[in-house]
Amino acid sequence: MQVTIEAVSGVARRLNVSVPTSRINEQFEARLKRTAKTVKINGFRPGKVPVNVVRREYGAGIYQEVVNDTIRDAVFEAIQQEKINAVGMPNIEKVENKDDALVFEATVEIYPEVDVNGFTDLEIERKTTEIKDADVDIMIENLQKQRQTWADTKGMAKKDMQVTFDFEGTIDGEKFEGGSAEDFKLVLGSGRMIPGFEDGIIGMKKGEEKVIDVTFPEDYQAENLAGKAAQFTITVKKVEKPQLPEIDAEFLQVFGLSEEDGVEKLKADVRKNMEREVKSGLRNQVKQAAFDALVAANEIEVPNAMVAQEIDRQRQQMVQQFTQQFGAQGAKAFDSSVLPDELFKEQAEKSVKLGVLVSKVLQDAKLEVDQERVKSFIEDMASSYEDPTEVIEYFSTDKQQREQIESVVLEDQVVDHILASAKVTEKEVSYQDLLAEQQARQQG
């Protein structure tokens, strides 16, 4: 077998392969004989069918099978012979018989060979934050809000109050589907309704009726309503103001504390959890900044096969998130196949480029996972659980879970390696801004 190689692009090679016809003929004859021992043909006993009869009846099909198998085997032999680091399946073209040989072309994508630029020109922003007493107070207030109750008020409806009302909507004087409801509950300021709807209710009192004018957004999910002006008749039945629970023995018990522990112990525990979240958030922020800078400074070409695999992975990840949010039945109704590749392509290409670059950094720097950092990572994560020892045991002994943590730690080591040479500037941000940024990143 003869093989020649030419570069089609930075990540694609064309193999010109020539296989002697004698190799195909030998395999063809051998397969005819094997077939003659098993094939059933009327007039012949099993295993006694003459080869020439098999040749006449099945020869064309068997020969094509041999050719297909030969091409498949020859491609992988050529890849191995030429030490090609292939990704994805080869694309076979121009198959023909020529000068006592079967010749064909096979285009195969290869793993990118890259040289990572130095890190000294990378500009990376590392954010820092300090948890203030006011941040802790806000967090405790949020915990109270999660358990708040509602109390009737005769006053006007304001933001953060809950209003129970009936509404009936019309467009050009005609009612429309989904435009009316009774005893509808709404916390003003929650943003659940179309723009202008909640603003129209603010200031109303129990028993009051009012007509408000609103316009459906141009991108509203119901196309028959998108961009249209509507009127809603609002009848308020109840206005309630929020009541936060007292930080008493019952409230403290929810968080595993006694009345003797008091609010100061609650604040200390809340601060500890916030510090843990901040540590994780800052680590993720600087990791993202470092990786973004790394990708931006190294323009590389990546194989379509790797991008396609990453698109499939991200699509499956979306299905998993959908399952977690809406349950198995909701996920079953969600057809991920309708999601176009273009929806994932940009992020998939960036992810593949980053993976290639990080692998090269690991190789060049000869970095290996620091088991002490893995141990510290597991202990820090376990500290937020009621029984840290059990959690440490689980993540230390479960092979799959430990490998995932080792992967995260190794990424952190790559980031530290980059930061050691890069131009790093620090920017102090408030805890609230850091939290908002982290939530936006998770939603995006």
PDB file of C-alpha atoms in Angstrom, residues 70-184:
ATOM      1  CA  THR A  70     -10.494  -2.614   2.242  1.00  0.00           C
ATOM      2  CA  ILE A  71     -10.932   1.147   1.963  1.00  0.00           C
ATOM      3  CA  ARG A  72     -11.919   1.379   5.630  1.00  0.00           C
ATOM      4  CA  ASP A  73      -8.971  -0.720   6.792  1.00  0.00           C
ATOM      5  CA  ALA A  74      -6.530   1.018   4.447  1.00  0.00           C
ATOM      6  CA  VAL A  75      -7.502   4.466   5.724  1.00  0.00           C
ATOM      7  CA  PHE A  76      -6.827   3.569   9.339  1.00  0.00           C
ATOM      8  CA  GLU A  77      -3.619   1.746   8.378  1.00  0.00           C
ATOM      9  CA  ALA A  78      -2.480   4.893   6.545  1.00  0.00           C
ATOM     10  CA  ILE A  79      -3.338   7.116   9.517  1.00  0.00           C
ATOM     11  CA  GLN A  80      -1.377   4.845  11.826  1.00  0.00           C
ATOM     12  CA  GLN A  81       1.497   4.405   9.374  1.00  0.00           C
ATOM     13  CA  GLU A  82       1.916   8.152   8.874  1.00  0.00           C
ATOM     14  CA  LYS A  83       1.428   8.871  12.595  1.00  0.00           C
ATOM     15  CA  ILE A  84      -1.476  11.240  11.963  1.00  0.00           C
ATOM     16  CA  ASN A  85      -3.261  12.517  15.089  1.00  0.00           C
ATOM     17  CA  ALA A  86      -6.714  12.298  13.509  1.00  0.00           C
ATOM     18  CA  VAL A  87     -10.000  13.561  14.923  1.00  0.00           C
ATOM     19  CA  GLY A  88     -13.384  12.525  13.588  1.00  0.00           C
ATOM     20  CA  MET A  89     -14.088  10.157  10.713  1.00  0.00           C
ATOM     21  CA  PRO A  90     -12.236  10.403   7.372  1.00  0.00           C
ATOM     22  CA  ASN A  91     -14.117  11.545   4.273  1.00  0.00           C
ATOM     23  CA  ILE A  92     -13.546   9.152   1.345  1.00  0.00           C
ATOM     24  CA  GLU A  93     -13.541  10.533  -2.224  1.00  0.00           C
ATOM     25  CA  LYS A  94     -12.601   9.653  -5.826  1.00  0.00           C
ATOM     26  CA  VAL A  95     -12.496   5.857  -5.567  1.00  0.00           C
ATOM     27  CA  GLU A  96     -11.299   4.242  -8.832  1.00  0.00           C
ATOM     28  CA  ASN A  97      -9.349   1.321 -10.245  1.00  0.00           C
ATOM     29  CA  LYS A  98      -6.092   2.392 -11.829  1.00  0.00           C
ATOM     30  CA  ASP A  99      -3.000   0.451 -12.961  1.00  0.00           C
ATOM     31  CA  ASP A 100      -3.761  -2.765 -11.038  1.00  0.00           C
ATOM     32  CA  ALA A 101      -4.599  -0.783  -7.896  1.00  0.00           C
ATOM     33  CA  LEU A 102      -7.560   0.655  -6.078  1.00  0.00           C
ATOM     34  CA  VAL A 103      -6.845   4.343  -5.519  1.00  0.00           C
ATOM     35  CA  PHE A 104      -8.819   6.823  -3.444  1.00  0.00           C
ATOM     36  CA  GLU A 105      -8.538  10.047  -1.531  1.00  0.00           C
ATOM     37  CA  ALA A 106      -9.314  10.392   2.164  1.00  0.00           C
ATOM     38  CA  THR A 107      -9.561  13.780   3.853  1.00  0.00           C
ATOM     39  CA  VAL A 108      -9.027  13.662   7.599  1.00  0.00           C
ATOM     40  CA  GLU A 109      -8.961  16.397  10.210  1.00  0.00           C
ATOM     41  CA  ILE A 110      -6.083  16.434  12.669  1.00  0.00           C
ATOM     42  CA  TYR A 111      -5.615  17.680  16.206  1.00  0.00           C
ATOM     43  CA  PRO A 112      -4.216  21.242  15.982  1.00  0.00           C
ATOM     44  CA  GLU A 113      -0.504  21.706  16.462  1.00  0.00           C
ATOM     45  CA  VAL A 114      -0.095  25.060  18.201  1.00  0.00           C
ATOM     46  CA  ASP A 115       2.565  27.193  19.803  1.00  0.00           C
ATOM     47  CA  VAL A 116       1.149  29.235  22.667  1.00  0.00           C
ATOM     48  CA  ASN A 117       2.313  32.846  22.719  1.00  0.00           C
ATOM     49  CA  GLY A 118       4.044  34.074  25.856  1.00  0.00           C
ATOM     50  CA  PHE A 119       1.901  35.386  28.694  1.00  0.00           C
ATOM     51  CA  THR A 120       3.826  38.604  29.381  1.00  0.00           C
ATOM     52  CA  ASP A 121       1.602  40.660  27.051  1.00  0.00           C
ATOM     53  CA  LEU A 122      -1.657  39.323  28.468  1.00  0.00           C
ATOM     54  CA  GLU A 123      -3.663  41.931  30.365  1.00  0.00           C
ATOM     55  CA  ILE A 124      -5.888  40.332  32.993  1.00  0.00           C
ATOM     56  CA  GLU A 125      -8.170  41.978  35.518  1.00  0.00           C
ATOM     57  CA  ARG A 126      -8.487  40.261  38.872  1.00  0.00           C
ATOM     58  CA  LYS A 127     -11.362  41.424  41.042  1.00  0.00           C
ATOM     59  CA  THR A 128     -11.261  41.604  44.804  1.00  0.00           C
ATOM     60  CA  THR A 129     -14.004  42.259  47.318  1.00  0.00           C
ATOM     61  CA  GLU A 130     -14.566  42.681  51.019  1.00  0.00           C
ATOM     62  CA  ILE A 131     -17.687  41.486  52.792  1.00  0.00           C
ATOM     63  CA  LYS A 132     -18.999  44.322  54.924  1.00  0.00           C
ATOM     64  CA  ASP A 133     -21.405  44.144  57.856  1.00  0.00           C
ATOM     65  CA  ALA A 134     -24.066  45.742  55.644  1.00  0.00           C
ATOM     66  CA  ASP A 135     -23.682  42.878  53.132  1.00  0.00           C
ATOM     67  CA  VAL A 136     -24.293  40.367  55.910  1.00  0.00           C
ATOM     68  CA  ASP A 137     -27.368  42.312  57.039  1.00  0.00           C
ATOM     69  CA  ILE A 138     -28.734  42.285  53.469  1.00  0.00           C
ATOM     70  CA  MET A 139     -28.180  38.548  53.246  1.00  0.00           C
ATOM     71  CA  ILE A 140     -30.022  37.918  56.509  1.00  0.00           C
ATOM     72  CA  GLU A 141     -32.840  40.155  55.310  1.00  0.00           C
ATOM     73  CA  ASN A 142     -33.014  38.021  52.148  1.00  0.00           C
ATOM     74  CA  LEU A 143     -33.322  34.939  54.345  1.00  0.00           C
ATOM     75  CA  GLN A 144     -36.184  36.638  56.147  1.00  0.00           C
ATOM     76  CA  LYS A 145     -37.844  37.558  52.838  1.00  0.00           C
ATOM     77  CA  GLN A 146     -37.749  33.916  51.778  1.00  0.00           C
ATOM     78  CA  ARG A 147     -39.988  33.197  54.785  1.00  0.00           C
ATOM     79  CA  GLN A 148     -42.068  36.357  54.798  1.00  0.00           C
ATOM     80  CA  THR A 149     -45.849  36.408  55.237  1.00  0.00           C
ATOM     81  CA  TRP A 150     -48.446  38.864  53.958  1.00  0.00           C
ATOM     82  CA  ALA A 151     -50.731  41.171  55.942  1.00  0.00           C
ATOM     83  CA  ASP A 152     -53.773  43.040  54.624  1.00  0.00           C
ATOM     84  CA  THR A 153     -53.500  46.785  54.263  1.00  0.00           C
ATOM     85  CA  LYS A 154     -56.063  49.435  53.375  1.00  0.00           C
ATOM     86  CA  GLY A 155     -53.357  51.626  51.933  1.00  0.00           C
ATOM     87  CA  MET A 156     -52.226  52.079  48.339  1.00  0.00           C
ATOM     88  CA  ALA A 157     -50.412  49.323  46.474  1.00  0.00           C
ATOM     89  CA  LYS A 158     -46.682  49.934  46.326  1.00  0.00           C
ATOM     90  CA  LYS A 159     -43.636  48.127  45.034  1.00  0.00           C
ATOM     91  CA  ASP A 160     -42.924  44.847  46.866  1.00  0.00           C
ATOM     92  CA  MET A 161     -46.545  44.581  47.989  1.00  0.00           C
ATOM     93  CA  GLN A 162     -48.736  41.653  46.881  1.00  0.00           C
ATOM     94  CA  VAL A 163     -51.974  42.501  45.085  1.00  0.00           C
ATOM     95  CA  THR A 164     -54.865  40.120  44.416  1.00  0.00           C
ATOM     96  CA  PHE A 165     -57.029  41.313  41.513  1.00  0.00           C
ATOM     97  CA  ASP A 166     -59.234  40.403  38.552  1.00  0.00           C
ATOM     98  CA  PHE A 167     -58.310  41.618  35.091  1.00  0.00           C
ATOM     99  CA  GLU A 168     -59.878  41.575  31.652  1.00  0.00           C
ATOM    100  CA  GLY A 169     -58.004  42.624  28.542  1.00  0.00           C
ATOM    101  CA  THR A 170     -59.219  43.820  25.149  1.00  0.00           C
ATOM    102  CA  ILE A 171     -57.629  44.797  21.857  1.00  0.00           C
ATOM    103  CA  ASP A 172     -59.677  47.135  19.702  1.00  0.00           C
ATOM    104  CA  GLY A 173     -62.580  46.417  22.030  1.00  0.00           C
ATOM    105  CA  GLU A 174     -62.376  42.638  21.549  1.00  0.00           C
ATOM    106  CA  LYS A 175     -61.410  40.150  24.253  1.00  0.00           C
ATOM    107  CA  PHE A 176     -58.511  37.812  23.473  1.00  0.00           C
ATOM    108  CA  GLU A 177     -57.426  34.397  24.683  1.00  0.00           C
ATOM    109  CA  GLY A 178     -55.422  34.467  27.905  1.00  0.00           C
ATOM    110  CA  GLY A 179     -56.328  38.093  28.497  1.00  0.00           C
ATOM    111  CA  SER A 180     -58.384  37.662  31.656  1.00  0.00           C
ATOM    112  CA  ALA A 181     -58.104  36.072  35.099  1.00  0.00           C
ATOM    113  CA  GLU A 182     -59.700  36.144  38.532  1.00  0.00           C
ATOM    114  CA  ASP A 183     -57.986  36.311  41.932  1.00  0.00           C
ATOM    115  CA  PHE A 184     -54.621  36.790  40.255  1.00  0.00           C
TER     116      PHE A 184
END
